[in-house]
Tab-separated table of C-alpha atoms and ligand atoms in Angstrom:
chain	number	residue	atom	x	y	z
A	1	UNK	CA	-11.965	-18.876	12.916
A	2	UNK	CA	-10.650	-21.920	11.115
A	3	UNK	CA	-6.964	-21.485	10.294
A	4	UNK	CA	-3.863	-21.700	12.438
A	5	UNK	CA	-1.776	-18.464	12.346
A	6	UNK	CA	0.947	-20.192	10.469
A	7	UNK	CA	3.453	-18.857	13.053
A	8	UNK	CA	5.585	-21.994	13.179
A	9	UNK	CA	5.550	-22.227	9.437
A	10	UNK	CA	6.866	-18.638	9.187
A	11	UNK	CA	9.647	-19.472	11.595
A	12	UNK	CA	10.717	-22.418	9.541
A	13	UNK	CA	10.795	-20.456	6.317
A	14	UNK	CA	13.079	-17.936	7.975
A	15	UNK	CA	15.435	-20.751	9.125
A	16	UNK	CA	14.668	-19.990	12.806
A	17	UNK	CA	13.051	-22.107	15.399
A	18	UNK	CA	10.145	-20.289	17.000
A	19	UNK	CA	9.923	-21.645	20.509
A	20	UNK	CA	6.649	-22.033	22.365
A	21	UNK	CA	7.961	-19.182	24.581
A	22	UNK	CA	7.797	-16.704	21.756
A	23	UNK	CA	4.597	-14.872	22.594
A	24	UNK	CA	5.340	-11.669	20.801
A	25	UNK	CA	2.841	-9.828	18.778
A	26	UNK	CA	5.193	-10.011	15.758
A	27	UNK	CA	5.533	-13.752	16.247
A	28	UNK	CA	1.737	-14.154	15.910
A	29	UNK	CA	1.545	-12.386	12.482
A	30	UNK	CA	1.582	-14.742	9.409
A	31	UNK	CA	3.481	-13.972	6.350
A	32	UNK	CA	1.423	-11.977	3.897
A	33	UNK	CA	0.102	-13.154	0.528
A	34	UNK	CA	2.637	-10.752	-1.102
A	35	UNK	CA	5.699	-12.567	0.265
A	36	UNK	CA	4.234	-16.015	-0.213
A	37	UNK	CA	4.033	-15.607	-3.997
A	38	UNK	CA	7.296	-13.639	-4.109
A	39	UNK	CA	9.173	-16.649	-2.565
A	40	UNK	CA	7.331	-19.078	-4.724
A	41	UNK	CA	8.161	-17.165	-7.871
A	42	UNK	CA	11.845	-16.792	-6.822
A	43	UNK	CA	12.034	-20.553	-6.112
A	44	UNK	CA	10.691	-21.449	-9.544
A	45	UNK	CA	13.218	-19.198	-11.237
A	46	UNK	CA	16.045	-20.612	-9.180
A	47	UNK	CA	15.043	-24.272	-9.743
A	48	UNK	CA	13.976	-24.215	-13.425
A	49	UNK	CA	15.474	-21.049	-14.813
A	50	UNK	CA	12.145	-20.199	-16.476
A	51	UNK	CA	11.299	-16.568	-17.137
A	52	UNK	CA	8.482	-15.735	-14.723
A	53	UNK	CA	6.087	-13.058	-15.811
A	54	UNK	CA	5.834	-10.959	-12.664
A	55	UNK	CA	2.522	-9.465	-12.191
A	56	UNK	CA	2.706	-9.844	-8.408
A	57	UNK	CA	4.904	-6.875	-7.355
A	58	UNK	CA	4.131	-3.202	-7.617
A	59	UNK	CA	7.496	-2.329	-9.166
A	60	UNK	CA	7.469	-0.242	-12.350
A	61	UNK	CA	9.237	-1.063	-15.607
A	62	UNK	CA	10.488	2.538	-15.955
A	63	UNK	CA	13.272	4.153	-14.085
A	64	UNK	CA	13.680	7.473	-12.271
A	65	UNK	CA	14.802	10.408	-14.393
A	66	UNK	CA	18.586	10.826	-15.006
A	67	UNK	CA	18.894	13.916	-12.708
A	68	UNK	CA	17.754	11.694	-9.801
A	69	UNK	CA	20.570	9.201	-10.299
A	70	UNK	CA	23.001	11.990	-10.913
A	71	UNK	CA	22.087	13.724	-7.653
A	72	UNK	CA	22.449	10.540	-5.722
A	73	UNK	CA	25.922	9.793	-7.290
A	74	UNK	CA	27.056	13.464	-6.779
A	75	UNK	CA	26.151	13.260	-3.096
A	76	UNK	CA	28.119	10.056	-2.639
A	77	UNK	CA	31.051	11.407	-4.620
A	78	UNK	CA	31.354	14.606	-2.665
A	79	UNK	CA	31.058	12.741	0.524
A	80	UNK	CA	27.636	14.030	1.518
A	81	UNK	CA	27.093	10.749	3.395
A	82	UNK	CA	26.884	11.681	7.046
A	83	UNK	CA	23.752	11.536	9.223
A	84	UNK	CA	21.005	14.173	8.716
A	85	UNK	CA	18.650	15.200	11.450
A	86	UNK	CA	15.938	12.640	12.340
A	87	UNK	CA	13.387	14.749	10.443
A	88	UNK	CA	15.524	14.897	7.219
A	89	UNK	CA	17.436	17.361	5.123
A	90	UNK	CA	15.997	20.901	5.378
A	91	UNK	CA	16.264	21.354	1.633
A	92	UNK	CA	14.237	18.242	0.895
A	93	UNK	CA	11.622	19.210	3.423
A	94	UNK	CA	11.371	22.633	1.850
A	95	UNK	CA	10.970	21.009	-1.561
A	96	UNK	CA	8.321	18.629	-0.220
A	97	UNK	CA	6.380	21.467	1.494
A	98	UNK	CA	6.478	23.366	-1.831
A	99	UNK	CA	5.160	20.282	-3.686
A	100	UNK	CA	2.410	19.691	-1.132
A	101	UNK	CA	1.333	23.422	-1.316
A	102	UNK	CA	1.340	23.509	-5.135
A	103	UNK	CA	0.152	20.021	-6.108
A	104	UNK	CA	-1.776	18.742	-3.203
A	105	UNK	CA	-3.381	21.837	-1.622
A	106	UNK	CA	-1.798	21.327	1.725
A	107	UNK	CA	-0.237	24.122	3.792
A	108	UNK	CA	2.160	21.874	5.757
A	109	UNK	CA	5.167	23.877	6.738
A	110	UNK	CA	8.630	22.366	6.050
A	111	UNK	CA	9.108	22.252	9.932
A	112	UNK	CA	6.154	19.869	10.319
A	113	UNK	CA	7.444	17.412	7.647
A	114	UNK	CA	9.459	14.204	8.252
A	115	UNK	CA	11.439	12.388	5.661
A	116	UNK	CA	11.365	8.609	6.092
A	117	UNK	CA	13.054	5.571	4.423
A	118	UNK	CA	10.025	4.772	2.200
A	119	UNK	CA	6.494	5.572	3.069
A	120	UNK	CA	6.166	2.170	4.701
A	121	UNK	CA	8.491	3.290	7.413
A	122	UNK	CA	6.634	6.630	7.490
A	123	UNK	CA	3.350	4.768	8.110
A	124	UNK	CA	4.938	2.484	10.753
A	125	UNK	CA	6.241	5.595	12.559
A	126	UNK	CA	2.967	7.398	12.385
A	127	UNK	CA	0.997	4.386	13.689
A	128	UNK	CA	3.574	4.078	16.582
A	129	UNK	CA	3.082	7.782	17.279
A	130	UNK	CA	-0.701	7.450	17.362
A	131	UNK	CA	-1.064	4.135	19.198
A	132	UNK	CA	-2.584	4.049	22.666
A	133	UNK	CA	-3.005	0.885	24.735
A	134	UNK	CA	-6.265	-0.878	23.648
A	135	UNK	CA	-6.880	1.618	20.837
A	136	UNK	CA	-8.590	0.305	17.580
A	137	UNK	CA	-7.870	1.316	13.960
A	138	UNK	CA	-10.466	1.068	11.235
A	139	UNK	CA	-9.130	-0.590	8.063
A	140	UNK	CA	-11.132	-1.558	4.920
A	141	UNK	CA	-11.954	-5.297	4.749
A	142	UNK	CA	-10.066	-5.396	1.533
A	143	UNK	CA	-6.714	-3.856	2.415
A	144	UNK	CA	-2.999	-3.732	1.761
A	145	UNK	CA	-1.726	-6.472	4.107
A	146	UNK	CA	1.114	-4.234	5.251
A	147	UNK	CA	-1.385	-1.772	6.760
A	148	UNK	CA	-2.701	-4.610	8.933
A	149	UNK	CA	0.740	-5.793	9.929
A	150	UNK	CA	1.867	-2.279	10.770
A	151	UNK	CA	-1.280	-1.669	12.878
A	152	UNK	CA	-0.821	-4.825	14.922
A	153	UNK	CA	2.988	-4.146	15.436
A	154	UNK	CA	2.181	-0.594	16.640
A	155	UNK	CA	-0.180	-2.107	19.159
A	156	UNK	CA	-3.529	-1.273	17.518
A	157	UNK	CA	-6.426	-3.632	17.372
A	158	UNK	CA	-7.502	-3.658	13.726
A	159	UNK	CA	-11.200	-3.450	13.041
A	160	UNK	CA	-12.147	-4.229	9.506
A	161	UNK	CA	-15.139	-2.413	8.071
A	162	UNK	CA	-17.234	-3.757	5.189
A	163	UNK	CA	-16.865	-1.855	1.825
A	164	UNK	CA	-19.764	-0.696	-0.266
A	165	UNK	CA	-20.263	-1.238	-4.059
A	166	UNK	CA	-17.103	-0.928	-6.160
A	167	UNK	CA	-14.962	-1.557	-2.951
A	168	UNK	CA	-15.731	2.049	-1.787
A	169	UNK	CA	-15.778	3.004	1.864
A	170	UNK	CA	-19.369	3.414	3.068
A	171	UNK	CA	-19.627	5.901	6.022
A	172	UNK	CA	-22.629	4.119	7.575
A	173	UNK	CA	-20.778	0.808	7.628
A	174	UNK	CA	-17.725	2.372	9.027
A	175	UNK	CA	-19.701	4.005	11.777
A	176	UNK	CA	-21.385	0.709	12.523
A	177	UNK	CA	-18.043	-1.092	12.821
A	178	UNK	CA	-16.480	1.548	15.128
A	179	UNK	CA	-16.468	1.230	18.934
A	180	UNK	CA	-15.757	3.599	21.807
A	181	UNK	CA	-12.091	2.429	21.556
A	182	UNK	CA	-11.706	3.506	17.881
A	183	UNK	CA	-8.943	6.052	17.500
A	184	UNK	CA	-7.872	6.077	13.853
A	185	UNK	CA	-9.481	5.779	10.426
A	186	UNK	CA	-7.094	4.798	7.582
A	187	UNK	CA	-7.869	6.076	4.039
A	188	UNK	CA	-5.933	4.942	1.035
A	189	UNK	CA	-6.944	6.603	-2.183
A	190	UNK	CA	-6.123	5.509	-4.907
A	191	UNK	CA	-6.370	2.245	-3.186
A	192	UNK	CA	-4.148	-0.796	-3.213
A	193	UNK	CA	-5.492	-3.453	-4.086
A	194	UNK	CA	-8.813	-2.130	-5.433
A	195	UNK	CA	-7.784	0.828	-7.586
A	196	UNK	CA	-10.714	2.822	-6.099
A	197	UNK	CA	-10.330	6.587	-6.133
A	198	UNK	CA	-12.397	8.617	-3.690
A	199	UNK	CA	-14.050	11.811	-4.896
A	200	UNK	CA	-14.291	15.105	-2.920
A	201	UNK	CA	-17.746	14.342	-1.484
A	202	UNK	CA	-16.726	10.905	-0.276
A	203	UNK	CA	-13.611	12.284	1.399
A	204	UNK	CA	-15.558	15.180	3.043
A	205	UNK	CA	-18.160	12.757	4.375
A	206	UNK	CA	-15.433	10.401	5.894
A	207	UNK	CA	-13.693	13.422	7.427
A	208	UNK	CA	-16.942	14.707	9.035
A	209	UNK	CA	-17.449	11.231	10.436
A	210	UNK	CA	-13.905	11.143	11.851
A	211	UNK	CA	-14.270	14.617	13.303
A	212	UNK	CA	-17.667	13.935	14.861
A	213	UNK	CA	-16.096	10.784	16.536
A	214	UNK	CA	-12.869	12.338	17.532
A	215	UNK	CA	-10.846	9.927	15.431
A	216	UNK	CA	-7.500	10.716	13.891
A	217	UNK	CA	-7.147	9.988	10.120
A	218	UNK	CA	-4.189	8.495	8.291
A	219	UNK	CA	-4.254	9.226	4.574
A	220	UNK	CA	-1.873	6.936	2.621
A	221	UNK	CA	-1.404	8.653	-0.761
A	222	UNK	CA	1.305	6.438	-2.294
A	223	UNK	CA	-0.561	6.353	-5.610
A	224	UNK	CA	-1.358	10.067	-5.767
A	225	UNK	CA	0.180	10.367	-9.328
A	226	UNK	CA	-1.927	7.539	-10.726
A	227	UNK	CA	-5.492	8.770	-11.189
A	228	UNK	CA	-6.838	7.955	-14.626
A	229	UNK	CA	-10.246	9.545	-14.592
A	230	UNK	CA	-9.949	12.657	-12.578
A	231	UNK	CA	-7.530	14.454	-10.263
A	232	UNK	CA	-6.164	13.116	-7.034
A	233	UNK	CA	-7.556	14.819	-4.003
A	234	UNK	CA	-5.495	14.908	-0.838
A	235	UNK	CA	-7.611	14.270	2.288
A	236	UNK	CA	-5.687	17.029	4.210
A	237	UNK	CA	-6.570	19.731	1.665
A	238	UNK	CA	-9.985	19.795	3.326
A	239	UNK	CA	-8.349	20.974	6.658
A	240	UNK	CA	-6.726	24.195	5.282
A	241	UNK	CA	-9.276	26.428	7.008
A	242	UNK	CA	-8.870	24.559	10.411
A	243	UNK	CA	-6.318	25.801	12.945
A	244	UNK	CA	-3.268	23.507	12.826
A	245	UNK	CA	-3.581	22.465	16.492
A	246	UNK	CA	-7.088	21.123	15.739
A	247	UNK	CA	-6.347	19.133	12.536
A	248	UNK	CA	-6.732	15.381	12.412
A	249	UNK	CA	-5.366	14.228	9.086
A	250	UNK	CA	-1.819	12.784	8.925
A	251	UNK	CA	-0.705	12.264	5.308
A	252	UNK	CA	1.922	9.909	3.978
A	253	UNK	CA	3.634	10.257	0.571
A	254	UNK	CA	6.299	8.222	-1.309
A	255	UNK	CA	8.881	8.643	-4.082
A	256	UNK	CA	8.520	4.939	-4.851
A	257	UNK	CA	5.571	5.167	-7.259
A	258	UNK	CA	5.290	8.511	-8.994
A	259	UNK	CA	9.067	8.830	-9.385
A	260	UNK	CA	9.745	5.087	-9.914
A	261	UNK	CA	12.201	5.217	-6.891
A	262	UNK	CA	11.118	1.894	-5.213
A	263	UNK	CA	14.607	0.721	-4.301
A	264	UNK	CA	15.823	4.170	-3.205
A	265	UNK	CA	13.459	3.834	-0.138
A	266	UNK	CA	12.243	7.365	0.268
A	267	UNK	CA	8.928	8.843	1.510
A	268	UNK	CA	7.664	11.633	3.751
A	269	UNK	CA	5.012	12.307	6.337
A	270	UNK	CA	2.963	15.356	6.872
A	271	UNK	CA	1.589	15.058	10.472
A	272	UNK	CA	-1.527	17.053	11.223
A	273	UNK	CA	-0.134	19.066	14.128
A	274	UNK	CA	3.094	20.378	15.520
A	275	UNK	CA	2.606	18.055	18.490
A	276	UNK	CA	2.387	15.024	16.320
A	277	UNK	CA	5.411	16.123	14.333
A	278	UNK	CA	7.323	16.330	17.668
A	279	UNK	CA	6.143	12.781	18.610
A	280	UNK	CA	7.120	11.490	15.169
A	281	UNK	CA	10.651	12.865	15.633
A	282	UNK	CA	11.037	10.709	18.796
A	283	UNK	CA	9.695	7.720	16.922
A	284	UNK	CA	12.070	8.315	14.014
A	285	UNK	CA	15.018	8.794	16.347
A	286	UNK	CA	14.305	5.526	17.959
A	287	UNK	CA	13.439	3.656	14.723
A	288	UNK	CA	15.764	4.931	11.967
A	289	UNK	CA	18.017	7.727	13.383
A	290	UNK	CA	17.570	9.278	9.997
A	291	UNK	CA	17.121	8.594	6.252
A	292	UNK	CA	19.971	7.867	3.838
A	293	UNK	CA	21.564	11.236	3.005
A	294	UNK	CA	22.463	10.648	-0.680
A	295	UNK	CA	19.021	9.225	-1.234
A	296	UNK	CA	17.509	12.462	0.163
A	297	UNK	CA	19.503	14.420	-2.364
A	298	UNK	CA	18.040	12.271	-5.097
A	299	UNK	CA	14.669	13.148	-3.661
A	300	UNK	CA	15.257	16.915	-4.061
A	301	UNK	CA	16.181	16.339	-7.683
A	302	UNK	CA	13.024	14.189	-8.185
A	303	UNK	CA	10.817	16.919	-6.785
A	304	UNK	CA	12.415	19.586	-8.823
A	305	UNK	CA	11.723	17.760	-12.084
A	306	UNK	CA	8.377	16.311	-11.057
A	307	UNK	CA	6.092	17.985	-13.462
A	308	UNK	CA	7.642	15.993	-16.427
A	309	UNK	CA	8.466	12.747	-14.665
A	310	UNK	CA	5.260	12.153	-12.827
A	311	UNK	CA	3.067	13.001	-15.874
A	312	UNK	CA	5.127	10.752	-18.132
A	313	UNK	CA	5.025	7.882	-15.585
A	314	UNK	CA	1.293	8.186	-15.202
A	315	UNK	CA	0.889	8.043	-19.026
A	316	UNK	CA	3.033	4.802	-19.177
A	317	UNK	CA	0.835	3.014	-16.604
A	318	UNK	CA	-2.422	4.404	-17.992
A	319	UNK	CA	-1.483	3.145	-21.451
A	320	UNK	CA	-0.850	-0.242	-19.866
A	321	UNK	CA	-4.216	-0.158	-18.257
A	322	UNK	CA	-6.073	0.916	-21.451
A	323	UNK	CA	-4.315	-1.544	-23.775
A	324	UNK	CA	-3.703	-4.678	-21.660
A	325	UNK	CA	-6.698	-4.816	-19.287
A	326	UNK	CA	-9.770	-4.606	-21.624
A	327	UNK	CA	-9.358	-8.384	-22.653
A	328	UNK	CA	-9.798	-9.271	-19.053
A	329	UNK	CA	-13.144	-7.304	-18.971
A	330	UNK	CA	-14.177	-9.176	-22.232
A	331	UNK	CA	-13.247	-12.525	-20.587
A	332	UNK	CA	-15.475	-11.757	-17.635
A	333	UNK	CA	-12.558	-11.554	-15.184
A	334	UNK	CA	-12.532	-7.838	-14.520
A	335	UNK	CA	-15.644	-5.651	-13.923
A	336	UNK	CA	-14.172	-2.377	-14.969
A	337	UNK	CA	-10.882	-0.604	-15.477
A	338	UNK	CA	-9.323	0.602	-12.181
A	339	UNK	CA	-9.735	4.330	-11.672
A	340	UNK	CA	-6.341	4.687	-10.092
A	341	UNK	CA	-3.310	2.922	-8.649
A	342	UNK	CA	-1.214	0.127	-10.167
A	343	UNK	CA	-3.501	-2.970	-9.507
A	344	UNK	CA	-6.547	-4.749	-10.808
A	345	UNK	CA	-8.501	-7.275	-8.798
A	346	UNK	CA	-9.624	-10.141	-10.977
A	347	UNK	CA	-12.531	-12.501	-10.201
A	348	UNK	CA	-11.433	-16.054	-11.253
A	349	UNK	CA	-14.505	-17.900	-10.037
A	350	UNK	CA	-14.952	-19.438	-13.490
A	351	UNK	CA	-11.684	-21.267	-13.130
A	352	UNK	CA	-13.253	-23.371	-10.346
A	353	UNK	CA	-10.197	-22.707	-8.247
A	354	UNK	CA	-9.786	-20.794	-5.044
A	355	UNK	CA	-7.376	-17.810	-5.255
A	356	UNK	CA	-4.423	-19.598	-3.546
A	357	UNK	CA	-4.650	-22.658	-5.809
A	358	UNK	CA	-5.180	-20.390	-8.767
A	359	UNK	CA	-1.959	-18.383	-8.020
A	360	UNK	CA	0.171	-21.441	-7.404
A	361	UNK	CA	-1.087	-23.385	-10.487
A	362	UNK	CA	-0.898	-20.364	-12.756
A	363	UNK	CA	2.756	-19.981	-11.630
A	364	UNK	CA	3.610	-23.636	-12.171
A	365	UNK	CA	1.651	-24.199	-15.389
A	366	UNK	CA	2.068	-20.791	-17.148
A	367	UNK	CA	4.983	-19.116	-15.425
A	368	UNK	CA	2.826	-16.072	-14.323
A	369	UNK	CA	2.991	-14.720	-10.813
A	370	UNK	CA	-0.095	-12.988	-9.414
A	371	UNK	CA	-1.212	-12.490	-5.709
A	372	UNK	CA	-4.005	-14.548	-4.159
A	373	UNK	CA	-6.648	-11.956	-3.369
A	374	UNK	CA	-7.994	-13.605	-0.213
A	375	UNK	CA	-4.749	-12.434	1.480
A	376	UNK	CA	-6.065	-8.894	1.181
A	377	UNK	CA	-9.088	-9.834	3.145
A	378	UNK	CA	-7.483	-11.612	6.127
A	379	UNK	CA	-9.667	-11.407	9.238
A	380	UNK	CA	-7.450	-11.905	12.411
A	381	UNK	CA	-8.901	-12.843	15.745
A	382	UNK	CA	-6.848	-10.835	18.057
A	383	UNK	CA	-6.414	-11.574	21.822
A	384	UNK	CA	-6.351	-9.039	24.697
A	385	UNK	CA	-2.608	-8.626	24.341
A	386	UNK	CA	-2.754	-7.757	20.574
A	387	UNK	CA	-1.626	-11.164	19.306
A	388	UNK	CA	-3.374	-12.964	16.494
A	389	UNK	CA	-4.904	-16.110	17.971
A	390	UNK	CA	-6.121	-17.418	14.612
A	391	UNK	CA	-7.252	-15.992	11.225
A	392	UNK	CA	-9.427	-16.672	8.286
A	393	UNK	CA	-10.268	-14.906	5.049
A	394	UNK	CA	-13.491	-13.134	3.990
A	395	UNK	CA	-15.366	-15.858	1.941
A	396	UNK	CA	-16.297	-13.296	-0.866
A	397	UNK	CA	-12.551	-12.845	-1.553
A	398	UNK	CA	-12.080	-16.538	-2.170
A	399	UNK	CA	-11.794	-16.105	-6.005
A	400	UNK	CA	-10.028	-12.800	-6.211
A	401	UNK	CA	-6.485	-12.385	-7.546
A	402	UNK	CA	-4.528	-9.183	-7.882
A	403	UNK	CA	-2.346	-8.214	-10.761
A	404	UNK	CA	-0.017	-5.256	-11.033
A	405	UNK	CA	-0.192	-3.260	-14.349
A	406	UNK	CA	2.879	-1.067	-13.863
A	407	UNK	CA	5.163	-3.700	-15.466
A	408	UNK	CA	6.638	-3.938	-18.938
A	409	UNK	CA	3.824	-3.753	-21.523
A	410	UNK	CA	4.832	-6.910	-23.410
A	411	UNK	CA	5.218	-8.875	-20.080
A	412	UNK	CA	1.760	-7.561	-19.026
A	413	UNK	CA	0.116	-8.545	-22.277
A	414	UNK	CA	1.733	-11.940	-22.168
A	415	UNK	CA	0.650	-12.376	-18.555
A	416	UNK	CA	-2.861	-11.330	-19.364
A	417	UNK	CA	-3.098	-13.679	-22.309
A	418	UNK	CA	-1.802	-16.585	-20.257
A	419	UNK	CA	-4.262	-15.840	-17.387
A	420	UNK	CA	-7.222	-15.884	-19.823
A	421	UNK	CA	-5.958	-19.188	-21.380
A	422	UNK	CA	-5.443	-20.695	-18.003
A	423	UNK	CA	-9.030	-19.761	-16.855
A	424	UNK	CA	-10.401	-21.249	-19.985
A	425	UNK	CA	-8.379	-24.496	-19.531
A	426	UNK	CA	-9.468	-24.796	-15.885
A	427	UNK	CA	-13.091	-24.144	-16.724
A	428	UNK	CA	-12.930	-26.800	-19.495
A	429	UNK	CA	-11.231	-29.318	-17.110
A	430	UNK	CA	-13.913	-28.700	-14.524
A	431	UNK	CA	-16.665	-29.471	-17.021
A	432	UNK	CA	-14.885	-32.746	-17.795
B	501	PLP	C1	-0.827	1.429	-0.334
B	501	PLP	C2	0.665	1.529	-0.262
B	501	PLP	N1	1.210	2.320	0.634
B	501	PLP	C3	2.518	2.466	0.841
B	501	PLP	C4	3.417	1.655	0.117
B	501	PLP	C5	4.826	1.689	0.482
B	501	PLP	O1	5.656	2.195	-0.353
B	501	PLP	P1	7.170	2.605	-0.087
B	501	PLP	O2	7.503	2.074	1.304
B	501	PLP	O3	8.016	1.990	-1.163
B	501	PLP	O4	7.174	4.019	-0.056
B	501	PLP	C6	2.874	0.740	-0.842
B	501	PLP	C7	3.807	-0.085	-1.593
B	501	PLP	O5	3.446	-0.859	-2.330
B	501	PLP	C8	1.543	0.642	-1.041
B	501	PLP	O6	0.891	-0.125	-1.928
């Protein structure tokens, strides 16, 4: 392990002094690659006023349908702004249960569902609910950095398993990475950042592996509405025939992506068992008390009109993918179009720059913000207390950068053109 954790640096950026006494797990976690570029882009805009082409954030260029905004405003206007139960509004849980039954093949009863302020909070709660002292969680070596942060904060020791070809989970490698302390396997299909979408056979094999080893499974289905070459398959749909008390798949969903409701902050969790739903209620009580009431009303409207909105939103992002990304394949920066999700991982080896230098120089020279891909492959060295002692990055991720293709089509095409130009310029400079 070669790098310091960056803990002191993080403290400075937040304007706090981190004393040497601060030995918390949270204090050992460095800022992620996502916020690093976010801050850099904001700073550039503030200092120079240039228009930055923002390909670094998974925020869509389209808005929620009008009925969603109306339901939110109506709830506020009629004063429906008091606390709801920790588990959420009964009417929203009913609507979510109906959607899960019809669209996802899950038979979760409304009574087992929990509404959360965004699926990130749902994931956090679920991880807290599942964490045991010393327990390990299996995450892919190329992962959403927030999954790693959440795991550490909940008290898990993350174990990163190597991926197979096309960044797909390989059951043999997962089994080889597991230890007797492994408790949870996290599955994220469609995946952030790789865009990989698992098929039914792959999911079944992973579930069999988890069941054989008595692991729990967390299925993060944030991008369920964005599959471009087939249908999304929910992991928990394979557990329908299993008695509820024996199920192991805990699923997490969001309104942020399919309904373009990122800033509303709304998601929901379908715990596998009644017991886990009860534990989650305690965690939600302690962590959030409840989810914003008017936002939950907006969620009901979103679910009621979902057939039109989610299909329309998928088409918009798919069009972006099909129109804007092929030039990256032609330029040798992208192997194939992502099968799902909102992101593409580019290989910028030809530029001669490592991912972090590439992202920073691209921002400075071309005004395009992308995320350095090595940050999705951080490898923490964790001590006995669950604190990061040091970290490095998988060497094979040194030349990867992630772009989001859910953004405005003109911005996206501009960003892609500038990325290709920049790579050509860097390659020419390197040749001398
Ligand atoms: C894989 C994945 N899961 C969950 C989320 C969280 O979304 P939210 O908290 O907005 O529901 C994101 C957001 O980017 C994501 O990429």
